[in-house]
Coordinates of C-alpha atoms and ligand atoms in Angstrom, one line a residue:
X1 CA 11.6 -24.8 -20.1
X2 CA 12.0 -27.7 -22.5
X3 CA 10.3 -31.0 -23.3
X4 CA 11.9 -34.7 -22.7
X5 CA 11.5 -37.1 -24.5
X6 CA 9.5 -39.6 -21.9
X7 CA 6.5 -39.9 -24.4
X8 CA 5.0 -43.3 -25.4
X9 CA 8.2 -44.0 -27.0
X10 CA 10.9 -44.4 -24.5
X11 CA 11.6 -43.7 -20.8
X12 CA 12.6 -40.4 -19.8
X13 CA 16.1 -40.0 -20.3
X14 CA 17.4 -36.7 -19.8
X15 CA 18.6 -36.3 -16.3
X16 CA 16.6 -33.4 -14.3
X17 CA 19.4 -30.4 -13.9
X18 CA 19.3 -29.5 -10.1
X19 CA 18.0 -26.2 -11.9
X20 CA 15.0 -27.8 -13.1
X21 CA 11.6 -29.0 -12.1
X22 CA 10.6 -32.3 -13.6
X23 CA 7.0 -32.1 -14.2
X24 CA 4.7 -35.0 -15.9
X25 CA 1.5 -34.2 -18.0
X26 CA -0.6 -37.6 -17.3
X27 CA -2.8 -36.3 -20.2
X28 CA 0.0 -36.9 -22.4
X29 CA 2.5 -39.0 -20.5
X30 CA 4.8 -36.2 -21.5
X31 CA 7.5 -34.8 -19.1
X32 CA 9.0 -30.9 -18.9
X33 CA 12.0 -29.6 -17.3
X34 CA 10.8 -26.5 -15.9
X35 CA 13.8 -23.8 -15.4
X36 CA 13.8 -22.2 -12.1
X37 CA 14.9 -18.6 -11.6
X38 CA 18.2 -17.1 -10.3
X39 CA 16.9 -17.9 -6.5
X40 CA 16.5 -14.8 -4.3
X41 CA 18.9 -13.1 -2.2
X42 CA 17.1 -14.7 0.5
X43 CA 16.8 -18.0 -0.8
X44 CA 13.3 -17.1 -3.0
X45 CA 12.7 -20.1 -5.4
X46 CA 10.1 -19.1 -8.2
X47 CA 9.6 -21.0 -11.8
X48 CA 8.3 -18.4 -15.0
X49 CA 4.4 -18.8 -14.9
X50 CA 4.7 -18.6 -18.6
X51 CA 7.0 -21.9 -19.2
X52 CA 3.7 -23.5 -18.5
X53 CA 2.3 -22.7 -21.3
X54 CA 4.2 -25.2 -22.7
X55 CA 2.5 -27.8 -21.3
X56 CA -0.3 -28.5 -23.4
X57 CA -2.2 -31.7 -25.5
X58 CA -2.2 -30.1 -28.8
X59 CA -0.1 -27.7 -31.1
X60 CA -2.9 -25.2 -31.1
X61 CA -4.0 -25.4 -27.2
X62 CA -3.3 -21.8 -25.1
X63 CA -1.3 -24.5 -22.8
X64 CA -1.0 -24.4 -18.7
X65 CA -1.9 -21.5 -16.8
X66 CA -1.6 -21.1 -13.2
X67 CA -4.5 -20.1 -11.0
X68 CA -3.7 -17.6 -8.0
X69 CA -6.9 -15.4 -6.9
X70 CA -5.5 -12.8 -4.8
X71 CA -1.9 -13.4 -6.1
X72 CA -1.3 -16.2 -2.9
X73 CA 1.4 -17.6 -4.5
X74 CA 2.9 -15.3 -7.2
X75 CA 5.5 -13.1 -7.8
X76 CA 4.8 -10.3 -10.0
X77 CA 8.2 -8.8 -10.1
X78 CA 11.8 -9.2 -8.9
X79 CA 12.6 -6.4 -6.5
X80 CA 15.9 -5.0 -4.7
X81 CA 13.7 -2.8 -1.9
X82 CA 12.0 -4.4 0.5
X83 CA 12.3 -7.6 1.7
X84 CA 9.9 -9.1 4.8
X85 CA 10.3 -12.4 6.4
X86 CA 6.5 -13.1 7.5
X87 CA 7.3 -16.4 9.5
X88 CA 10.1 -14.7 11.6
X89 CA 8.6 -11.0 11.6
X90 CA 11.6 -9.5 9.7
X91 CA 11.0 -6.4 7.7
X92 CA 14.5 -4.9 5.8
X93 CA 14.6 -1.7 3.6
X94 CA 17.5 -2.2 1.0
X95 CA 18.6 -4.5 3.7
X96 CA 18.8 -2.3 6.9
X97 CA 16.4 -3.4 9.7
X98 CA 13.1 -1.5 10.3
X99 CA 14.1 -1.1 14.0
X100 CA 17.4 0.2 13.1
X101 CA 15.8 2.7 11.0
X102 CA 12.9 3.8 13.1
X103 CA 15.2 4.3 15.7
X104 CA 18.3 5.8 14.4
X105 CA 17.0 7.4 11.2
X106 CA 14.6 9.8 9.2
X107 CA 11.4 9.4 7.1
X108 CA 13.7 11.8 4.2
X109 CA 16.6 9.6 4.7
X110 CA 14.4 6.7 4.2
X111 CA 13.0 8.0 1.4
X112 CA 16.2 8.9 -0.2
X113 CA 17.1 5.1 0.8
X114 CA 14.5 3.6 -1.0
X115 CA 14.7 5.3 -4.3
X116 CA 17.9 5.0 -4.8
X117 CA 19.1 2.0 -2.8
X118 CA 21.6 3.8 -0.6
X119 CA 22.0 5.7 2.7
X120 CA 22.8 9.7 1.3
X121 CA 25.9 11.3 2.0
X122 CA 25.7 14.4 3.6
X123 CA 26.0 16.4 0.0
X124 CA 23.1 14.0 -1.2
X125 CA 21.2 14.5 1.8
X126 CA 21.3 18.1 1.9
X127 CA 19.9 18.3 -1.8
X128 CA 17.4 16.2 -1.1
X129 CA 16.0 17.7 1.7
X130 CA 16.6 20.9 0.1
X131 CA 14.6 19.7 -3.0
X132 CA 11.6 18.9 -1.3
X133 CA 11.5 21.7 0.4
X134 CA 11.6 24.0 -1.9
X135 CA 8.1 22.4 -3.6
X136 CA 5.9 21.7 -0.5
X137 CA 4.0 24.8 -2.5
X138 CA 1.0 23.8 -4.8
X139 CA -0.8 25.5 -7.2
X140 CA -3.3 27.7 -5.6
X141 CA -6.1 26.1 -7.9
X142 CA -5.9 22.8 -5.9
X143 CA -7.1 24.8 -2.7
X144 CA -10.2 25.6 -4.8
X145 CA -10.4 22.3 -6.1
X146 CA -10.7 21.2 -2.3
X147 CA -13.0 23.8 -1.4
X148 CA -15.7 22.1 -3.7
X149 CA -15.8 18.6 -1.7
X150 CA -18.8 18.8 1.4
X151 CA -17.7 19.4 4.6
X152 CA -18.0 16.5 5.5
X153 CA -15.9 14.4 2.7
X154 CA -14.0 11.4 3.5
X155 CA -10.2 12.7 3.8
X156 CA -9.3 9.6 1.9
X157 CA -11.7 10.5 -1.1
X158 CA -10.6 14.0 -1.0
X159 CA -6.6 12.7 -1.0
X160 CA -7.2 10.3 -4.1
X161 CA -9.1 13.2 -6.1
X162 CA -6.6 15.9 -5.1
X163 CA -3.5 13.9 -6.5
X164 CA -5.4 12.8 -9.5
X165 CA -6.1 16.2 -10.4
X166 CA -2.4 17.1 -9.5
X167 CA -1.3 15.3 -12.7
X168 CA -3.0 18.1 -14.7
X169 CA -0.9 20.5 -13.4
X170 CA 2.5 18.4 -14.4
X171 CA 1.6 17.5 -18.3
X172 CA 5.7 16.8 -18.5
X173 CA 5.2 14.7 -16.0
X174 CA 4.0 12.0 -18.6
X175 CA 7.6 12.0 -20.1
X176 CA 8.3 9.1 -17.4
X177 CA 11.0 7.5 -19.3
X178 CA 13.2 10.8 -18.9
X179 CA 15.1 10.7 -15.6
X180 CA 14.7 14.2 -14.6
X181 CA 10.8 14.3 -15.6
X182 CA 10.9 11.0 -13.0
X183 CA 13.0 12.7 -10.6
X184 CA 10.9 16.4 -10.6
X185 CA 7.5 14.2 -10.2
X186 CA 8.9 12.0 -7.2
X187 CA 10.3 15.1 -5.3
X188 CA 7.0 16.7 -5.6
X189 CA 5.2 14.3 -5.0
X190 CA 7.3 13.4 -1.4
X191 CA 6.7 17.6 -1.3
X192 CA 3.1 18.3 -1.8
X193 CA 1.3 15.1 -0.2
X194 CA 2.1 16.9 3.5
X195 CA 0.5 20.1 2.1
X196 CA -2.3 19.0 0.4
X197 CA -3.1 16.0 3.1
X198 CA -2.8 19.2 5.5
X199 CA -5.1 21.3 3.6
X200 CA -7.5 18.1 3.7
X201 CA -7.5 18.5 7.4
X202 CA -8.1 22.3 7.7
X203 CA -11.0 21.6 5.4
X204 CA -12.9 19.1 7.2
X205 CA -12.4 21.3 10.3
X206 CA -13.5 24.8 8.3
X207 CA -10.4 26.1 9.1
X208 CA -8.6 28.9 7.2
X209 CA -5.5 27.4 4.9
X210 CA -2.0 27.0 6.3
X211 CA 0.8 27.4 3.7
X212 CA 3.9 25.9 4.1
X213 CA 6.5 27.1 6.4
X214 CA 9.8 26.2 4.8
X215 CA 12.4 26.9 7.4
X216 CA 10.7 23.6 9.3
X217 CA 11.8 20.4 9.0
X218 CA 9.1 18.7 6.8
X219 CA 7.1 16.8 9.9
X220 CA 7.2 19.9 11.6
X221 CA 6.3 21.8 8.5
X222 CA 3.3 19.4 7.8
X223 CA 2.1 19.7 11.8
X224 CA 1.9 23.6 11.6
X225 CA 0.3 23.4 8.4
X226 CA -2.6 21.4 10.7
X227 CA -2.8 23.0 13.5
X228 CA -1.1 26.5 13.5
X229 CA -3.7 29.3 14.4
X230 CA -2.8 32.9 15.3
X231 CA 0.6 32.4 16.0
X232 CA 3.7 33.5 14.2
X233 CA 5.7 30.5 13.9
X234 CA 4.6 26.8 14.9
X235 CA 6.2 25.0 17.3
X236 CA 5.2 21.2 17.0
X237 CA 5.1 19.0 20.5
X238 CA 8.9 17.4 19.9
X239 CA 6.9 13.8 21.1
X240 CA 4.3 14.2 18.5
X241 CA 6.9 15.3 15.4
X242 CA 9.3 12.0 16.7
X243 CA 6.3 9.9 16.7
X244 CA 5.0 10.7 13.0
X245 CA 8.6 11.0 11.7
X246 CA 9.0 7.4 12.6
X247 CA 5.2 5.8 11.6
X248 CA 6.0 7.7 8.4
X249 CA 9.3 5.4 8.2
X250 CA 7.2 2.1 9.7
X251 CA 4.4 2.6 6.4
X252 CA 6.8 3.9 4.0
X253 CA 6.9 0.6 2.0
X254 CA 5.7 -3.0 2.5
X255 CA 6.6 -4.5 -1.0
X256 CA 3.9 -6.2 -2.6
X257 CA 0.7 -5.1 -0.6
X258 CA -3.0 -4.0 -2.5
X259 CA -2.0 -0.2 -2.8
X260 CA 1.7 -1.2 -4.2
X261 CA 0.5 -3.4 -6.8
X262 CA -2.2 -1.1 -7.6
X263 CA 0.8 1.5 -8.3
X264 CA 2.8 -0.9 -10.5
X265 CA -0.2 -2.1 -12.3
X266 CA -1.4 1.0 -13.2
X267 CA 1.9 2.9 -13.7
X268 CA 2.8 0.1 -16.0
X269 CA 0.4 1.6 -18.7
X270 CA 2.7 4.5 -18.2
X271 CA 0.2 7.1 -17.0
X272 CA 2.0 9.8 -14.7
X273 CA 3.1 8.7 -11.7
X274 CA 0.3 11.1 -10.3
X275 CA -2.5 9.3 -11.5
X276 CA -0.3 5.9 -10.6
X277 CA -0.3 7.2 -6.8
X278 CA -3.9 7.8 -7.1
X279 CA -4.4 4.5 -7.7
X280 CA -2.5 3.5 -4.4
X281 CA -4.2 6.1 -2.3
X282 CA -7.4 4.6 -3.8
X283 CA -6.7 0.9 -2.6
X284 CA -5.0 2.0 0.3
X285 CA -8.4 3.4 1.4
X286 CA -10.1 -0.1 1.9
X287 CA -10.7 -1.4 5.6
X288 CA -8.8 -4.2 4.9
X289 CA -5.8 -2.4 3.8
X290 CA -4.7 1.3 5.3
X291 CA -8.7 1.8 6.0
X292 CA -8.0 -0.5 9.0
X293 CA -6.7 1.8 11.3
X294 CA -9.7 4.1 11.2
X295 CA -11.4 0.5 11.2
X296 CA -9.8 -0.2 14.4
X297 CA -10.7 2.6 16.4
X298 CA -14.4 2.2 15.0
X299 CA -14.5 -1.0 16.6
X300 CA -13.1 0.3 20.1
X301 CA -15.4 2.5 20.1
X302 CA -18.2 0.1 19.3
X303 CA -16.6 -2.2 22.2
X304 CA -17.1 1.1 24.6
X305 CA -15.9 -0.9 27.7
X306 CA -12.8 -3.3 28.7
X307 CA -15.3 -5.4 30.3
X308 CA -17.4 -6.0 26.7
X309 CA -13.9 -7.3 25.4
X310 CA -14.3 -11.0 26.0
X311 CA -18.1 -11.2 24.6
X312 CA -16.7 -9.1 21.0
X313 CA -14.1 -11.5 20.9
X314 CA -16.9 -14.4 20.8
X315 CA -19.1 -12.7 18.4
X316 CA -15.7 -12.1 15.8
X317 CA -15.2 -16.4 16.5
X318 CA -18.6 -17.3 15.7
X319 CA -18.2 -15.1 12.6
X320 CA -21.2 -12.6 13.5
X321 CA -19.4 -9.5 14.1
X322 CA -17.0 -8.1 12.1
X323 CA -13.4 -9.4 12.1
X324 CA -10.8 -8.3 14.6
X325 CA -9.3 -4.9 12.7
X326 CA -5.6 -4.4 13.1
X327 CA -5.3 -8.1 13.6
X328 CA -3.6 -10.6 11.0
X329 CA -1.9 -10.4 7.8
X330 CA -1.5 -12.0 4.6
X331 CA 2.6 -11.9 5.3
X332 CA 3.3 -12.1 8.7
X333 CA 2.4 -15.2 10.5
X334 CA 4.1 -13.9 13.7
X335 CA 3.9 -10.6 14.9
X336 CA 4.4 -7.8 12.7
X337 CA 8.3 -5.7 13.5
X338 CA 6.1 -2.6 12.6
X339 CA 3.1 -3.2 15.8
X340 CA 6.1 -3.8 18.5
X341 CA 7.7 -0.4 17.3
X342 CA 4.3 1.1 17.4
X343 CA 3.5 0.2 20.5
X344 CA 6.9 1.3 22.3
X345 CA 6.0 4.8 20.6
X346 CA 2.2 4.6 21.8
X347 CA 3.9 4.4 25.5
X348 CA 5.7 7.3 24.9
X349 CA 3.2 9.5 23.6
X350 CA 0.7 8.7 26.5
X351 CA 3.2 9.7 29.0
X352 CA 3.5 12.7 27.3
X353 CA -0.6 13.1 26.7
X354 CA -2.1 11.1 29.5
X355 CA -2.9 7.6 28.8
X356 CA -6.0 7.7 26.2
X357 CA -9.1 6.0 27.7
X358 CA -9.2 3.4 25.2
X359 CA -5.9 2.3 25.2
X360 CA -7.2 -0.1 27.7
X361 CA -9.4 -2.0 25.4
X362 CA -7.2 -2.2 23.0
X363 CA -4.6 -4.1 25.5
X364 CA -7.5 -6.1 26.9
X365 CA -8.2 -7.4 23.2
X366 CA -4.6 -8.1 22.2
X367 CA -3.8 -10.2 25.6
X368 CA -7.2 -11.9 24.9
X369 CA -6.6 -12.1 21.1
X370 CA -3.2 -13.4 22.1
X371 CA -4.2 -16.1 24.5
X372 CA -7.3 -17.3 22.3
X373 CA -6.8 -20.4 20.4
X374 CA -9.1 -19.1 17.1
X375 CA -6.6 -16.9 16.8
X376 CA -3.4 -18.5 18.3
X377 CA -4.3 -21.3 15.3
X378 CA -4.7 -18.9 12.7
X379 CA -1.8 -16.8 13.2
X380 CA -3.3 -13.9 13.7
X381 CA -1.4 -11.4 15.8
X382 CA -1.3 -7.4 15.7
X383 CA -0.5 -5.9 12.8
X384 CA 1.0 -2.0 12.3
X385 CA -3.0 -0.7 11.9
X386 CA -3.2 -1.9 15.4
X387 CA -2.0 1.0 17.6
X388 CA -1.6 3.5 15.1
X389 CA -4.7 4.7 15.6
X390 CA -4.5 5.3 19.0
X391 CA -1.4 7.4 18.9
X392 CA -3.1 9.9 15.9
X393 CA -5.8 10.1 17.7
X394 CA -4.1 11.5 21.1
X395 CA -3.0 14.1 18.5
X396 CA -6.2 15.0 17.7
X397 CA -6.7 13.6 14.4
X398 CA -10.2 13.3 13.6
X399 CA -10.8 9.0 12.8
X400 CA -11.4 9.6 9.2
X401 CA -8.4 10.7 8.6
X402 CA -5.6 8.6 10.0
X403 CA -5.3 6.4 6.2
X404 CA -4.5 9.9 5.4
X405 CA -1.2 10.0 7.4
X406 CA -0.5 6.4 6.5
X407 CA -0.6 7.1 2.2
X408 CA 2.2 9.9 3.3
X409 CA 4.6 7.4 4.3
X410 CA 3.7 4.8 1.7
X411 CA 4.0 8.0 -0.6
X412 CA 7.8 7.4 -0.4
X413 CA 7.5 3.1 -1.1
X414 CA 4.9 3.8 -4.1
X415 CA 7.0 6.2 -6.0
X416 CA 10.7 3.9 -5.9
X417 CA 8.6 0.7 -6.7
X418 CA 7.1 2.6 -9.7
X419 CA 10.0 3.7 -10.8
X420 CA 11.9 0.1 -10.4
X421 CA 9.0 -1.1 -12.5
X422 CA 9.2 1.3 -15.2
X423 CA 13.3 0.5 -15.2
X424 CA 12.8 -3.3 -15.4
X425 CA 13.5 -4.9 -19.0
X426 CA 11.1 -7.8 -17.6
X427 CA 7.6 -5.4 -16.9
X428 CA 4.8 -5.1 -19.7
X429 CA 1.9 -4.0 -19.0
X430 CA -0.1 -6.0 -16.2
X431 CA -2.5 -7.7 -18.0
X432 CA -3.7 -11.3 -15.8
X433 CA -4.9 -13.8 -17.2
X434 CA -8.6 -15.5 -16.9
X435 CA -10.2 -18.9 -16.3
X436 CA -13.8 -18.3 -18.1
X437 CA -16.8 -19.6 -16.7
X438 CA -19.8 -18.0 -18.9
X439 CA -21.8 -19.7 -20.9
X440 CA -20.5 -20.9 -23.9
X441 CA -21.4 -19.6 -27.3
X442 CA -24.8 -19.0 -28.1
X443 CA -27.4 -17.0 -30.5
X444 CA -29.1 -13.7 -29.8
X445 CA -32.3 -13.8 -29.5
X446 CA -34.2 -10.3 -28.0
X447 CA -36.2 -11.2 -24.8
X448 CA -37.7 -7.6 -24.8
X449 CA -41.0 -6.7 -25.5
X450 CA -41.5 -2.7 -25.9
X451 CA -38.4 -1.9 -27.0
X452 CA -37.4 -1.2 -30.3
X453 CA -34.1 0.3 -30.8
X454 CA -34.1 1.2 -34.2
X455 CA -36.9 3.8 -33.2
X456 CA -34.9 4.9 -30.1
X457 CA -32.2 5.4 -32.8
X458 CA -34.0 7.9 -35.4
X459 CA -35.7 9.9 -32.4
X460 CA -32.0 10.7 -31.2
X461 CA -31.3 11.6 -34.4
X462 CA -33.7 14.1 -35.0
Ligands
CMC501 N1 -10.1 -11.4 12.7 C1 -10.7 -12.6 12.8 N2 -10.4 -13.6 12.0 C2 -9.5 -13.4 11.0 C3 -8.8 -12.1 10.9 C4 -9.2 -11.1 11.8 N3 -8.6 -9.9 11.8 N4 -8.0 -12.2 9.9 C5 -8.1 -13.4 9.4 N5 -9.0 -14.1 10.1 C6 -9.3 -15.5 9.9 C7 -10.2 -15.7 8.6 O1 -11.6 -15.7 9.0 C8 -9.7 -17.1 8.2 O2 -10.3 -18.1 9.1 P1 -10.8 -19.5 8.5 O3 -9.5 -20.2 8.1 O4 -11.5 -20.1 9.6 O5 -11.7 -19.2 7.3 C9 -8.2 -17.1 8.5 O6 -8.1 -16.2 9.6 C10 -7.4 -16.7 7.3 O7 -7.8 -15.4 6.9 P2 -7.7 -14.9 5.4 O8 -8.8 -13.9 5.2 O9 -7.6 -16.1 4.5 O10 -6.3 -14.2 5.5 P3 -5.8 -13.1 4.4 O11 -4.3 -13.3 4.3 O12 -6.5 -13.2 3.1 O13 -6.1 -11.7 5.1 C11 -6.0 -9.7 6.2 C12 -5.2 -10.8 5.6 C13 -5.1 -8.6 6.7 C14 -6.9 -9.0 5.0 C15 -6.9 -10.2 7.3 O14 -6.2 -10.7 8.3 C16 -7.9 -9.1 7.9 O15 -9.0 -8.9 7.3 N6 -7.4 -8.4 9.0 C17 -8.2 -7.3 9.5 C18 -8.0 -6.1 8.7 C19 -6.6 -5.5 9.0 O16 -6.2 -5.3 10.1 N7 -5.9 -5.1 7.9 C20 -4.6 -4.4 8.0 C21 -3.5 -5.3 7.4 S1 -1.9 -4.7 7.8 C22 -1.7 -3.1 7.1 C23 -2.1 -3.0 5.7 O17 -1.9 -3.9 4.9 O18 -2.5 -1.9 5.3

C-alpha cells in the first residue's frame, strides 16, 4: 500500500492502478492506494489487513485495523485444498467435485488427495494404505488411560483427551519441521483415530477391547473393532462400510470451519500436531459445529411426533425454542452438496435396515423448513449434520457418539491444512488483534476489608 499525495496541498494525482483500492481518510483528507492480492483461482479478491495500518492521523498512532468478530469477512490464509462455492452449493477437494469423489472414490484416496494435492498412483496408493495399516495399533497404556473415564463419559470428551495424551507417546513428533517426523504423525494419526474412537465405543458400552484386524480394509477394520463379539473374523454389513466410507469423504475437510481454524491456530505455535488435532476435536464438539448431528437427533426426539412438526417450527420462529439443528450455514446459502449426498445414502441404508421411525420427522421438518418463509428469507437450508444422524443411528450408534465418526473424517482435512500452514512462508503465529473497551487507566485502591495479604503471605511461608 502507499500514500498519494491528495493532502491539503494538491489534488490527488496518481492514477489508481486497476490493482489498487483508492481509499480516503476524511480525518486527514489523505488518500491510499491499497494493493490487492494475486486474486484467487476462483476469482477471490482480498486486500492485506495489515496495509491498513497505514492509515493513521499521526506518526505514532497503531493506524487502521479491521474489525471481523467471528472472522465474517477474513481470510486467514491462502489455501490450494478446498474450495466451496456457498451461493451455488459447490464443494471441490484439490478441484475434483465432492459428488465425483463420494461416488467414485475412497476416504484413503481422499486422504492421500488432500495431503498431497494429487490422486495416488497405484505404487503411492498401495504405500499408503499399507502405511496406515500397519499403525492402527496403539500403545496399550491408552486403553488404560480410557478405562479411567465414567461409564458414562461423553465420547467426544473421551476422543479430545485420548489424542491429547497420544502426543506423549510421540515426543519426536514435536520435530514438525522434519518431513518424515510430519509424515510418521499424519499416518498415525489417519491410523489410530478408528482404533481409539473404537475403543471409545466398547467403553461406553462395557464391552471387552477389540484390537485391530489388519487384513480389513480400514472401514471394515474400524466396524469390527465396534461390534465384533465371539466371532473369528468380522464381516461388516457391505451397506453400512459403503455408507461410512463415503460420510468419512463428505466430512473430511470443509476449509475454514471452527475445528480447522482451531487446528491452524494452535498448530501455528508449533505444538505436535497431536495436541493441534485435540484442539479440532475440541471445537468440533460444540452443537453448533460437529455437536449438531447428535443436536439433531435430540431434537427429533424432543419433536416425538410428525404431527408436533409444524407447532416446533413456530416455537424455533418466535425464537423460544432452540434453533433448527442441521439447518443453515455460515457458507452455504443454498443447499449444502454434502446433505443431498447424505440423503441419497440415508435411502439406501433404510432399504437395507427398514426405514427408521424418525426419518419421518425429519422429512416433515425439511419440506416445512423448506416451504417456510423465516427460513426461505434466511437461507437456511439442510446442512450435512442433517441426516447424518439418522443413518449412524440405524447402525446402532449410541447419540453421543456420532461427532465421534464425523472428527474421523475431518481427521484427514485437519492434518493437510496443518501441514500447509506450517509450509507457508506467510503464517506466524495467530495472534488477532483487539478493540479495548475497559476502563481506562486508573489507581488501585483495595476495596477489601478483612483481608490482608501480607499476613496470608508469612502464614504460607511458615
Ligand atoms: N434455525 C433457525 N434460525 C436460524 C438457524 C437455524 N438453524 N440458523 C440461522 N438462523 C437464523 C438466525 O437466528 C439469524 O436470524 P436473524 O437474522 O433474524 O437474527 C439468521 O438465521 C442468520 O443466522 P446467524 O447465526 O447469523 O448465521 P451464522 O452464519 O452465524 O450461523 C450456523 C451458522 C451453522 C452456526 C447456524 O445456521 C446454526 O446455528 N445452525 C444450527 C446448527 C447446525 O446445524 N450446525 C452445523 C453446521 S454444518 C456442519 C458443521 O459446521 O459442523
Amino acid at each position: 500500500m502507499s500514500q498519494t499525495d491528495t493532502t491539503a496541498a494538491g489534488a490527488k494525482s496518481a492514477q489508481a492502478a486497476p490493482s489498487a483500492l483508492e481509499v480516503k481518510d476524511p480525518r486527514t483528507q489523505r488518500s491510499y492506494s491499497v494493493t490487492m492480492l494475486e486474486r484467487g483461482t476462483e476469482g477471490d479478491e482480498a486486500i492485506r489487513a495489515s496495509d491498513l495500518r497505514q492509515i493513521k492521523t499521526a506518526d505514532d498512532d497503531f493506524g487502521m485495523m479491521s474489525y471481523d468478530p467471528a472472522f465474517m469477512n477474513t481470510a486467514s490464509c491462502k489455501s490450494a485444498i478446498t474450495f466451496i462455492d456457498g451461493d451455488k452449493g459447490i464443494l471441490r477437494y484439490r478441484g475434483y467435485p465432492i459428488e465425483q469423489l463420494a461416488e467414485k472414490s475412497t476416504f484413503l484416496e481422499v486422504a492421500y488427495l488432500l495431503r498431497h494435492g494429487e490422486l495416488p498412483t497405484q505404487d503411492e496408493y498401495r504405500s499408503w494404505v499399507h502405511d496406515i495399516t500397519f499403525h492402527t495399533y496403539v500403545h496399550e497404556n491408552i486403553a488404560k488411560f480410557l478405562t479411567g473415564f465414567r461409564h458414562d463419559a461423553h465420547p467426544m470428551a473421551m476422543l479430545t483427551s485420548a489424542l491429547a495424551a497420544l502426543s506423549s507417546f510421540y515426543p519426536q513428533a514435536k520435530d514438525i519441521f522434519d518431513p518424515a517426523q510430519r509424515y510418521i504423525s499424519i499416518i498415525r494419526l489417519l491410523a489410530k483415530t478408528p482404533t481409539i474412537a473404537a475403543m471409545i465405543y466398547r467403553h461406553m458400552k462395557g464391552l471387552p477391547i477389540v484390537y485391530p484386524d489388519n487384513s480389513l480394509p480400514y472401514g471394515e477394520n474400524y466396524l469390527s473393532m465396534v461390534a465384533r463379539m465371539s466371532e473369528p473374523r468380522y464381516e461388516a454389513n457391505p451397506a453400512f462400510a459403503k455408507a461410512l466410507d463415503v460420510l468419512l469423504i463428505l466430512h473430511a475437510d470443509h476449509e475454514q470451519n471452527c475445528s480447522t481454524s482451531a487446528v491452524r491456530a494452535v498448530g501455528s505455535s508449533h505444538v505436535d500436531p497431536f495436541s493441534a488435532v485435540a484442539a479440532g476435536v475440541a471445537a468440533l464438539y460444540g452443537p453448533l459445529h460437529g455437536g449438531a448431528n447428535e443436536a439433531v437427533l435430540r431434537m427429533i426426539e424432543q419433536i416425538g411426533h410428525p404431527k408436533n412438526v409444524p407447532a416446533f417450527i413456530e416455537e424455533v420462529k418466535g425464537g423460544k425454542g432452540s434453533r433448527l439443528m442441521g439447518f443453515g450455514h455460515r457458507v452455504y446459502k443454498s443447499y449444502d452438496p454434502r446433505a443431498k449426498i447424505v440423503k441419497q445414502l440415508a435411502d439406501q441404508v433404510f432399504a437395507q435396515v427398514g426405514m427408521d421411525k424418525d426419518l419421518e420427522i425429519a422429512l416433515k421438518l425439511e419440506e416445512a423448513a423448506l416451504n417456510d418463509e423465516y427460513f426461505v428469507s434466511r437461507k437456511l437450508y439442510p446442512n450435512v449434520d442433517f441426516y447424518t444422524g439418522l443413518i449412524y443411528r440405524s447402525m446402532a450408534f449410541p447419540t453421543s457418539y456420532f461427532t465421534v465418526l464425523f472428527a474421523m473424517g475431518r481427521m484427514a482435512g485437519w492434518l493437510s491444512q496443518w501441514e500447509e500452514m506450517l509450509l507457508d512462508k506467510e503464517q506466524k503465529i495467530a495472534r488477532p488483534r483487539q478493540i479495548y473497551v475497559g476502563a481506562p487507566e486508573r489507581q488501585y485502591v483495595s476495596q477489601l476489608t478483612d483481608y490482608q495479604p501480607d499476613t496470608r503471605k508469612d502464614s504460607i511461608r511458615k
